Short mmCIF file of C-alpha atoms in Angstrom, two decimals:
data_model
loop_
_atom_site.label_atom_id
_atom_site.label_comp_id
_atom_site.label_asym_id
_atom_site.label_seq_id
_atom_site.Cartn_x
_atom_site.Cartn_y
_atom_site.Cartn_z
CA UNK A 20 11.39 -6.67 51.88
CA UNK A 21 10.34 -6.79 48.43
CA UNK A 22 13.63 -6.38 46.88
CA UNK A 23 15.04 -8.89 49.30
CA UNK A 24 12.90 -11.51 48.15
CA UNK A 25 14.26 -11.37 44.51
CA UNK A 26 17.54 -12.85 45.87
CA UNK A 27 17.04 -14.58 49.20
CA UNK A 28 15.97 -17.69 47.58
CA UNK A 29 19.28 -17.92 45.46
CA UNK A 30 21.32 -19.34 48.27
CA UNK A 31 18.74 -21.86 49.03
CA UNK A 32 18.16 -23.40 45.44
CA UNK A 33 20.21 -26.33 45.96
CA UNK A 34 18.29 -27.32 48.96
CA UNK A 35 14.99 -26.52 47.20
CA UNK A 36 15.94 -28.60 44.25
CA UNK A 37 16.69 -31.52 46.51
CA UNK A 38 13.58 -31.32 48.51
CA UNK A 39 10.88 -30.43 45.80
CA UNK A 40 12.65 -32.18 42.67
CA UNK A 41 13.30 -29.10 40.35
CA UNK A 42 15.19 -29.70 36.92
CA UNK A 43 18.39 -27.72 36.68
CA UNK A 44 16.76 -25.41 33.96
CA UNK A 45 13.24 -25.27 35.78
CA UNK A 46 14.94 -24.24 38.90
CA UNK A 47 15.31 -20.69 37.60
CA UNK A 48 11.62 -20.32 37.83
CA UNK A 49 11.86 -20.01 41.59
CA UNK A 50 13.48 -16.85 40.92
CA UNK A 51 11.88 -15.88 37.61
CA UNK A 52 8.10 -16.56 38.60
CA UNK A 53 8.38 -13.70 41.39
CA UNK A 54 10.36 -11.16 39.31
CA UNK A 55 8.37 -11.67 36.36
CA UNK A 56 4.92 -11.11 37.88
CA UNK A 57 6.20 -8.36 40.16
CA UNK A 58 7.77 -6.58 37.03
CA UNK A 59 4.95 -7.44 34.87
CA UNK A 60 2.15 -6.07 37.19
CA UNK A 61 3.98 -2.94 38.52
CA UNK A 62 2.47 -0.55 36.17
CA UNK A 63 -0.93 -1.54 36.78
CA UNK A 64 0.04 -1.31 40.69
CA UNK A 65 1.10 2.24 40.19
CA UNK A 66 -2.18 3.21 38.58
CA UNK A 67 -4.13 1.25 40.96
CA UNK A 68 -2.55 3.45 43.81
CA UNK A 69 -3.49 6.63 41.91
CA UNK A 70 -7.12 5.64 41.53
CA UNK A 71 -7.66 3.69 44.87
CA UNK A 72 -5.23 5.45 47.32
CA UNK A 73 -1.62 4.77 47.42
CA UNK A 74 -1.84 3.91 51.43
CA UNK A 75 -4.62 1.33 50.76
CA UNK A 76 -2.74 -0.23 47.87
CA UNK A 77 0.27 -0.32 50.03
CA UNK A 78 -1.50 -2.10 52.79
CA UNK A 79 -3.32 -4.48 50.38
CA UNK A 80 -0.02 -5.37 48.65
CA UNK A 81 1.84 -6.00 51.86
CA UNK A 82 -1.04 -8.19 53.09
CA UNK A 83 -1.01 -10.31 49.93
CA UNK A 84 2.78 -10.68 49.89
CA UNK A 85 2.81 -11.79 53.54
CA UNK A 86 0.12 -14.36 53.03
CA UNK A 87 1.93 -15.69 49.88
CA UNK A 88 5.33 -15.88 51.94
CA UNK A 89 3.43 -18.15 54.55
CA UNK A 90 2.12 -20.30 51.66
CA UNK A 91 5.44 -20.75 50.01
CA UNK A 92 7.05 -21.86 53.38
CA UNK A 93 4.43 -24.59 53.61
CA UNK A 94 5.09 -25.67 49.91
CA UNK A 95 5.45 -29.40 49.45
CA UNK A 96 5.71 -29.54 45.76
CA UNK A 97 7.48 -27.53 43.10
CA UNK A 98 4.18 -26.27 41.59
CA UNK A 99 2.94 -25.00 45.07
CA UNK A 100 6.21 -23.01 45.49
CA UNK A 101 6.03 -21.38 42.09
CA UNK A 102 2.27 -20.56 42.62
CA UNK A 103 3.22 -18.90 46.09
CA UNK A 104 6.05 -16.97 44.35
CA UNK A 105 3.50 -15.71 41.68
CA UNK A 106 1.22 -14.51 44.55
CA UNK A 107 4.33 -12.66 46.21
CA UNK A 108 4.74 -11.11 42.84
CA UNK A 109 1.29 -9.95 42.75
CA UNK A 110 1.46 -8.49 46.32
CA UNK A 111 4.96 -6.76 45.58
CA UNK A 112 3.41 -5.08 42.35
CA UNK A 113 0.55 -3.49 44.30
CA UNK A 114 2.72 -2.19 47.18
CA UNK A 115 6.05 -1.41 45.27
CA UNK A 116 4.91 1.72 43.31
CA UNK A 117 2.85 3.07 46.23
CA UNK A 118 5.96 2.77 48.48
CA UNK A 119 8.04 5.08 46.33
CA UNK A 120 5.13 7.29 45.61
CA UNK A 121 4.39 7.91 49.20
CA UNK A 122 7.90 8.78 50.09
CA UNK A 123 7.75 11.43 47.26
CA UNK A 124 4.76 12.97 48.34
CA UNK A 125 5.40 12.74 52.15
CA UNK A 126 8.88 14.64 51.78
CA UNK A 127 8.09 17.74 49.96
CA UNK A 128 11.30 19.78 50.68
CA UNK A 129 14.03 19.18 48.14
CA UNK A 130 16.86 18.50 50.50
CA UNK A 131 14.75 15.90 52.74
CA UNK A 132 13.34 14.37 49.62
CA UNK A 133 16.74 13.75 48.18
CA UNK A 134 17.74 12.23 51.56
CA UNK A 135 14.63 10.12 51.50
CA UNK A 136 15.05 8.91 47.83
CA UNK A 137 18.84 7.92 48.65
CA UNK A 138 17.83 6.04 51.74
CA UNK A 139 15.18 4.14 49.65
CA UNK A 140 17.95 3.43 46.98
CA UNK A 141 20.28 2.16 49.64
CA UNK A 142 17.62 0.02 51.03
CA UNK A 143 16.63 -1.32 47.62
CA UNK A 144 20.08 -1.94 46.21
CA UNK A 145 21.38 -3.40 49.49
CA UNK A 146 18.37 -5.62 49.68
CA UNK A 147 19.64 -7.65 46.52
CA UNK A 148 22.85 -8.42 48.20
CA UNK A 149 21.70 -8.62 51.81
CA UNK A 150 19.11 -11.35 50.48
CA UNK A 151 21.99 -13.46 49.81
CA UNK A 152 23.38 -13.26 53.31
CA UNK A 153 20.08 -13.71 55.04
CA UNK A 154 19.22 -16.60 52.70
CA UNK A 155 22.39 -18.10 53.78
CA UNK A 156 21.99 -17.64 57.40
CA UNK A 157 18.38 -19.01 57.43
CA UNK A 158 19.13 -21.95 55.19
CA UNK A 159 21.96 -23.22 57.23
CA UNK A 160 20.56 -22.61 60.63
CA UNK A 161 16.87 -23.36 59.99
CA UNK A 162 15.58 -24.29 56.57
CA UNK A 163 15.21 -22.78 53.03
CA UNK A 164 11.46 -22.32 54.26
CA UNK A 165 12.52 -19.80 56.86
CA UNK A 166 13.59 -17.55 54.12
CA UNK A 167 9.96 -17.24 53.25
CA UNK A 168 8.57 -17.31 57.08
CA UNK A 169 10.85 -14.58 57.95
CA UNK A 170 8.73 -11.98 55.80
CA UNK A 171 5.52 -12.91 57.95
CA UNK A 172 6.12 -10.84 61.23
CA UNK A 173 7.50 -7.76 59.09
CA UNK A 174 4.68 -7.78 56.79
CA UNK A 175 2.04 -8.13 59.69
CA UNK A 176 3.98 -5.04 61.42
CA UNK A 177 3.58 -3.11 58.18
CA UNK A 178 -0.01 -3.88 57.78
CA UNK A 179 -0.94 -2.82 61.39
CA UNK A 180 1.23 0.40 61.88
CA UNK A 181 0.77 1.89 58.35
CA UNK A 182 -2.45 3.53 59.35
CA UNK A 183 -0.81 5.17 62.31
CA UNK A 184 2.31 6.38 60.81
CA UNK A 185 1.69 6.76 57.00
CA UNK A 186 -0.44 9.64 55.68
CA UNK A 187 -2.63 9.13 52.74
CA UNK A 188 -1.60 10.78 49.63
CA UNK A 189 -4.19 12.97 47.46
CA UNK A 190 -6.01 10.72 45.01
CA UNK A 191 -6.73 11.80 41.25
CA UNK A 192 -8.82 10.65 38.82
CA UNK A 193 -7.37 7.70 36.82
CA UNK A 194 -8.38 4.67 34.61
CA UNK A 195 -6.75 1.33 34.89
CA UNK A 196 -5.15 0.59 31.52
CA UNK A 197 -6.04 -3.28 31.63
CA UNK A 198 -5.43 -4.09 27.72
CA UNK A 199 -1.91 -2.45 28.46
CA UNK A 200 -1.55 -4.43 31.54
CA UNK A 201 -2.39 -7.92 29.93
CA UNK A 202 -0.32 -7.28 26.81
CA UNK A 203 2.88 -5.91 28.60
CA UNK A 204 2.61 -8.72 31.33
CA UNK A 205 2.19 -11.58 28.78
CA UNK A 206 4.67 -10.12 26.21
CA UNK A 207 7.40 -10.06 28.62
CA UNK A 208 6.33 -13.31 30.28
CA UNK A 209 6.46 -15.01 26.87
CA UNK A 210 9.87 -13.86 26.09
CA UNK A 211 11.09 -15.01 29.51
CA UNK A 212 9.56 -18.74 28.80
CA UNK A 213 11.04 -18.65 25.27
CA UNK A 214 14.52 -17.92 26.59
CA UNK A 215 14.18 -20.29 29.37
CA UNK A 216 12.77 -23.06 27.23
CA UNK A 217 15.60 -22.54 24.75
CA UNK A 218 18.06 -23.32 27.31
CA UNK A 219 16.87 -26.96 27.44
CA UNK A 220 15.22 -27.44 24.24
CA UNK A 221 17.00 -25.16 21.86
CA UNK A 222 16.03 -22.46 19.36
CA UNK A 223 14.56 -24.83 16.66
CA UNK A 224 11.89 -26.05 19.05
CA UNK A 225 8.30 -25.26 17.95
CA UNK A 226 7.44 -24.03 21.48
CA UNK A 227 10.49 -21.78 21.74
CA UNK A 228 9.64 -20.16 18.26
CA UNK A 229 6.11 -19.73 19.07
CA UNK A 230 6.40 -18.18 22.42
CA UNK A 231 9.06 -16.03 21.22
CA UNK A 232 6.75 -14.79 18.46
CA UNK A 233 3.86 -14.25 20.63
CA UNK A 234 5.94 -12.18 23.08
CA UNK A 235 7.15 -9.87 20.37
CA UNK A 236 3.67 -9.52 19.13
CA UNK A 237 2.29 -8.78 22.47
CA UNK A 238 4.93 -6.16 23.22
CA UNK A 239 4.31 -4.55 19.88
CA UNK A 240 0.54 -4.35 20.92
CA UNK A 241 1.41 -3.00 24.19
CA UNK A 242 3.23 -0.06 22.64
CA UNK A 243 0.34 0.80 20.17
CA UNK A 244 -2.13 0.53 22.98
CA UNK A 245 0.07 2.85 25.12
CA UNK A 246 0.08 5.55 22.38
CA UNK A 247 -3.71 5.40 22.22
CA UNK A 248 -5.11 5.37 25.69
CA UNK A 249 -5.74 8.46 27.62
CA UNK A 250 -4.24 7.11 30.87
CA UNK A 251 -1.40 4.98 29.76
CA UNK A 252 0.65 2.74 32.01
CA UNK A 253 3.86 4.20 30.81
CA UNK A 254 3.24 7.90 30.12
CA UNK A 255 5.82 8.87 27.25
CA UNK A 256 6.33 12.18 28.68
CA UNK A 257 8.21 10.59 31.53
CA UNK A 258 11.06 9.96 29.07
CA UNK A 259 11.27 13.61 27.63
CA UNK A 260 13.92 14.73 30.15
CA UNK A 261 17.34 13.64 29.18
CA UNK A 262 18.66 12.57 32.47
CA UNK A 263 15.46 10.84 33.56
CA UNK A 264 15.37 8.68 30.34
CA UNK A 265 19.12 7.75 30.99
CA UNK A 266 18.23 6.80 34.36
CA UNK A 267 15.56 4.73 33.28
CA UNK A 268 17.56 2.96 30.70
CA UNK A 269 20.04 1.90 33.23
CA UNK A 270 17.52 0.86 35.63
CA UNK A 271 16.77 -1.64 32.97
CA UNK A 272 20.27 -2.96 32.05
CA UNK A 273 21.80 -2.86 35.32
CA UNK A 274 19.76 -5.63 37.03
CA UNK A 275 20.39 -7.84 33.94
CA UNK A 276 23.95 -8.19 34.93
CA UNK A 277 23.57 -8.19 38.64
CA UNK A 278 20.83 -11.05 38.72
CA UNK A 279 23.07 -13.36 36.57
CA UNK A 280 25.89 -12.67 38.89
CA UNK A 281 23.79 -13.61 42.11
CA UNK A 282 22.30 -16.74 40.43
CA UNK A 283 25.37 -18.33 38.87
CA UNK A 284 28.02 -17.24 41.64
CA UNK A 285 25.77 -18.93 44.47
CA UNK A 286 25.74 -22.16 42.53
CA UNK A 287 29.51 -21.86 41.76
CA UNK A 288 30.28 -21.49 45.49
CA UNK A 289 28.06 -24.30 46.59
CA UNK A 290 27.97 -26.75 43.72
CA UNK A 291 31.76 -26.30 42.43
CA UNK A 292 33.62 -24.91 45.58
CA UNK A 293 31.63 -26.93 48.31
CA UNK A 294 30.52 -23.70 50.31
CA UNK A 295 27.87 -24.19 52.87
CA UNK A 296 24.67 -22.14 52.57
CA UNK A 297 26.06 -19.85 55.27
CA UNK A 298 29.37 -19.48 53.89
CA UNK A 299 27.83 -18.49 50.64
CA UNK A 300 25.80 -15.89 52.27
CA UNK A 301 28.77 -14.57 53.92
CA UNK A 302 30.65 -14.46 50.69
CA UNK A 303 28.46 -11.80 49.42
CA UNK A 304 28.73 -9.48 52.54
CA UNK A 305 31.61 -7.38 51.46
CA UNK A 306 29.43 -6.56 48.18
CA UNK A 307 26.43 -5.64 50.45
CA UNK A 308 28.52 -3.42 52.48
CA UNK A 309 30.10 -1.51 49.46
CA UNK A 310 26.70 -1.11 48.18
CA UNK A 311 25.06 0.18 50.96
CA UNK A 312 28.06 2.39 52.19
CA UNK A 313 28.16 4.27 48.75
CA UNK A 314 24.29 4.55 48.61
CA UNK A 315 24.47 6.47 51.93
CA UNK A 316 27.15 8.96 50.42
CA UNK A 317 24.79 9.77 47.38
CA UNK A 318 22.96 12.76 48.90
CA UNK A 319 26.58 14.53 49.39
CA UNK A 320 27.94 13.26 46.08
CA UNK A 321 25.13 13.97 43.64
CA UNK A 322 24.77 17.58 44.42
CA UNK A 323 28.52 18.29 44.20
CA UNK A 324 29.55 16.16 41.23
CA UNK A 325 26.29 15.71 39.50
CA UNK A 326 25.09 12.44 37.96
CA UNK A 327 27.56 11.73 35.02
CA UNK A 328 30.81 11.23 36.80
CA UNK A 329 29.14 9.07 39.40
CA UNK A 330 27.49 6.94 36.54
CA UNK A 331 30.65 6.79 34.63
CA UNK A 332 32.82 5.57 37.40
CA UNK A 333 30.11 3.25 38.68
CA UNK A 334 29.32 1.51 35.50
CA UNK A 335 33.06 1.36 34.50
CA UNK A 336 33.76 -0.61 37.75
CA UNK A 337 30.85 -3.06 37.05
CA UNK A 338 32.20 -3.72 33.67
CA UNK A 339 35.77 -4.62 35.31
CA UNK A 340 34.10 -6.63 37.67
CA UNK A 341 31.91 -8.75 35.51
CA UNK A 342 34.65 -9.27 32.92
CA UNK A 343 36.96 -10.50 35.77
CA UNK A 344 34.58 -13.09 36.35
CA UNK A 345 34.58 -14.55 32.79
CA UNK A 346 38.26 -16.09 34.10
CA UNK A 347 36.61 -18.34 36.57
CA UNK A 348 37.80 -22.00 36.48
CA UNK A 349 36.71 -25.00 38.74
CA UNK A 350 39.73 -24.30 40.94
CA UNK A 351 39.20 -20.65 41.16
CA UNK A 352 39.52 -19.65 45.07
CA UNK A 353 37.31 -17.11 46.72
CA UNK A 354 39.97 -14.41 47.83
CA UNK A 355 41.92 -14.65 44.49
CA UNK A 356 39.12 -14.76 41.91
CA UNK A 357 35.72 -13.66 43.72
CA UNK A 358 36.38 -11.09 46.30
CA UNK A 359 37.67 -8.62 43.87
CA UNK A 360 35.07 -8.89 41.18
CA UNK A 361 32.43 -8.62 44.29
CA UNK A 362 33.99 -5.35 45.64
CA UNK A 363 34.13 -3.88 42.13
CA UNK A 364 30.45 -4.68 41.74
CA UNK A 365 29.57 -3.28 44.99
CA UNK A 366 31.11 -0.09 44.62
CA UNK A 367 30.12 0.28 40.99
CA UNK A 368 26.44 -0.30 41.91
CA UNK A 369 26.57 1.91 44.65
CA UNK A 370 27.89 4.68 42.66
CA UNK A 371 26.11 4.03 39.32
CA UNK A 372 22.45 3.15 40.40
CA UNK A 373 21.68 4.78 43.94
CA UNK A 374 21.34 8.29 42.21
CA UNK A 375 18.88 6.88 39.48
CA UNK A 376 15.80 6.84 41.86
CA UNK A 377 16.68 10.54 43.02
CA UNK A 378 17.08 11.72 39.46
CA UNK A 379 13.82 10.25 38.34
CA UNK A 380 11.55 10.94 41.36
CA UNK A 381 12.53 14.24 42.31
CA UNK A 382 11.76 15.70 38.85
CA UNK A 383 8.30 14.36 38.20
CA UNK A 384 4.97 16.08 39.16
CA UNK A 385 3.48 14.83 42.38
CA UNK A 386 0.24 13.52 40.35
CA UNK A 387 2.61 11.36 38.32
CA UNK A 388 4.72 10.06 41.29
CA UNK A 389 2.74 6.65 41.05
CA UNK A 390 3.17 5.97 37.51
CA UNK A 391 6.89 7.20 37.60
CA UNK A 392 7.59 4.91 40.49
CA UNK A 393 5.96 2.07 38.64
CA UNK A 394 7.93 2.50 35.67
CA UNK A 395 11.01 2.65 37.47
CA UNK A 396 10.54 -0.57 39.21
CA UNK A 397 9.01 -2.29 36.16
CA UNK A 398 12.16 -1.50 34.26
CA UNK A 399 14.32 -2.87 37.23
CA UNK A 400 12.34 -6.15 37.55
CA UNK A 401 11.75 -6.69 33.70
CA UNK A 402 15.66 -6.24 33.27
CA UNK A 403 16.36 -8.56 36.06
CA UNK A 404 13.85 -11.29 34.80
CA UNK A 405 14.50 -10.92 31.06
CA UNK A 406 18.38 -10.80 31.71
CA UNK A 407 18.42 -13.98 33.71
CA UNK A 408 16.35 -15.79 31.27
CA UNK A 409 18.79 -14.83 28.31
CA UNK A 410 22.03 -15.67 30.46
CA UNK A 411 20.19 -19.07 31.48
CA UNK A 412 20.03 -19.72 27.68
CA UNK A 413 23.58 -18.93 27.13
CA UNK A 414 24.36 -21.26 29.94
CA UNK A 415 22.08 -23.91 28.52
CA UNK A 416 23.81 -23.78 25.15
CA UNK A 417 27.08 -24.23 26.32
CA UNK A 418 26.38 -27.05 29.00
CA UNK A 419 24.33 -29.15 26.45
CA UNK A 420 27.47 -30.11 24.83
CA UNK A 421 29.99 -31.24 27.46
CA UNK A 422 33.55 -30.02 27.02
CA UNK A 423 35.16 -31.89 29.88
CA UNK A 424 34.23 -33.01 33.27
CA UNK A 425 30.60 -31.99 34.71
CA UNK A 426 32.37 -29.30 36.81
CA UNK A 427 34.41 -28.00 33.85
CA UNK A 428 31.24 -28.05 31.75
CA UNK A 429 29.32 -26.05 34.40
CA UNK A 430 31.96 -23.54 34.80
CA UNK A 431 32.35 -23.04 31.01
CA UNK A 432 28.45 -22.25 30.87
CA UNK A 433 28.95 -19.75 33.63
CA UNK A 434 31.81 -17.93 32.04
CA UNK A 435 29.88 -17.68 28.73
CA UNK A 436 26.94 -16.20 30.71
CA UNK A 437 29.24 -13.66 32.29
CA UNK A 438 30.72 -12.81 28.87
CA UNK A 439 27.25 -11.96 27.74
CA UNK A 440 26.62 -9.86 30.91
CA UNK A 441 29.92 -7.88 30.43
CA UNK A 442 28.15 -6.68 27.09
CA UNK A 443 25.16 -5.55 29.21
CA UNK A 444 27.23 -3.85 31.50
CA UNK A 445 29.03 -2.05 28.77
CA UNK A 446 25.70 -0.82 27.71
CA UNK A 447 25.11 0.76 30.90
CA UNK A 448 28.47 2.70 30.71
CA UNK A 449 27.31 3.78 27.12
CA UNK A 450 24.15 5.20 28.64
CA UNK A 451 25.97 6.91 31.33
CA UNK A 452 27.72 8.96 28.67
CA UNK A 453 24.38 10.48 27.91
CA UNK A 454 23.78 12.30 31.29
CA UNK A 455 24.06 15.90 31.36
CA UNK A 456 26.95 17.81 32.98
CA UNK A 457 26.62 19.05 36.37
CA UNK A 458 25.74 22.58 35.39
CA UNK A 459 23.32 21.38 32.80
CA UNK A 460 21.72 19.10 35.40
CA UNK A 461 21.54 21.96 38.03
CA UNK A 462 19.81 24.20 35.65
#
């Protein structure tokens, strides 16, 4: 539910823009407001679970998320929808780290834990693509508001049934690093705002330059704080093991490319090719099936081959898929130009990213599960948020100087964004080269 909401609104963006009056560049904040707050507060949410109880934070977060979904469905203005998306992000940040930590502490036997974490990865990565399909179905059959209302019954069931089926994990003494949470969240937020603002106003604008400088300064302060406090939001020892550090790095770079693909392709299909919302959602079904299917095979493939061959194969396929998308034109058809890249991305993500949560969470001490899960999901959301902001900037720089018809200009901006995304996916391949061989990983 939490990951699905990062993409479920994508297909509905044209309807939302028409109903609530968003600008072209401002429309990205429907996605960014959620993922920014979600990612920015995840570390604090992980520590809150360690301090106040993971099951309690899981329930509180789910309740906040559910109430915010209802508020978003009732939104009558752009500002109200953005406020609801921010509240959803707060609820997701409280529930997200505790979700992963509760799985880790509930399944203590090694094989059972690997299976549980692999299923978590399947649901998580599948949620990105399934969100597009569900968003298309609900937008076409009912309204874009239904994409938010759908969370309400599931959220209520989670809140009501958790006390019966989920055991409380042992607590440990911890402190909330408020200065770290403040500087980290507002640092990333300032960078995202700077890139988004640059898309419409350029890099010479004083607001762009000011927020960029503020973001860099805040992130520098965050790093200093994390080295000084006794209970850091990001314990640096989590990056001490080679495979875990590589997994964390790719959890940052991978969503950068994925979110751009979802954001731009949904608009290409609807605005350029004239697809209905339902058709757009169904167009992403092959990708969702590939991602989910490969994720289910990870418990068998990972022990047999180790992380390196899976990561190298998966990231190479992702590079091919994104590079293929740089060839789009306004006349590009779905079966000739889009189905292939989607299948490559689906298989690639399933192979390259589904093992990452297993690699990270199966090797951390139980008492650090909350912090480890928080870092994992923080890097995932921060990568998606910052990546989308950067690629929106690339798109905006190209479309500010029309090169032909409106459709040609828009597609030129999209292909430029995909070119930048292909560089990011190439980085995921380079990171995959650093994984240990199977024998080393087993040892």
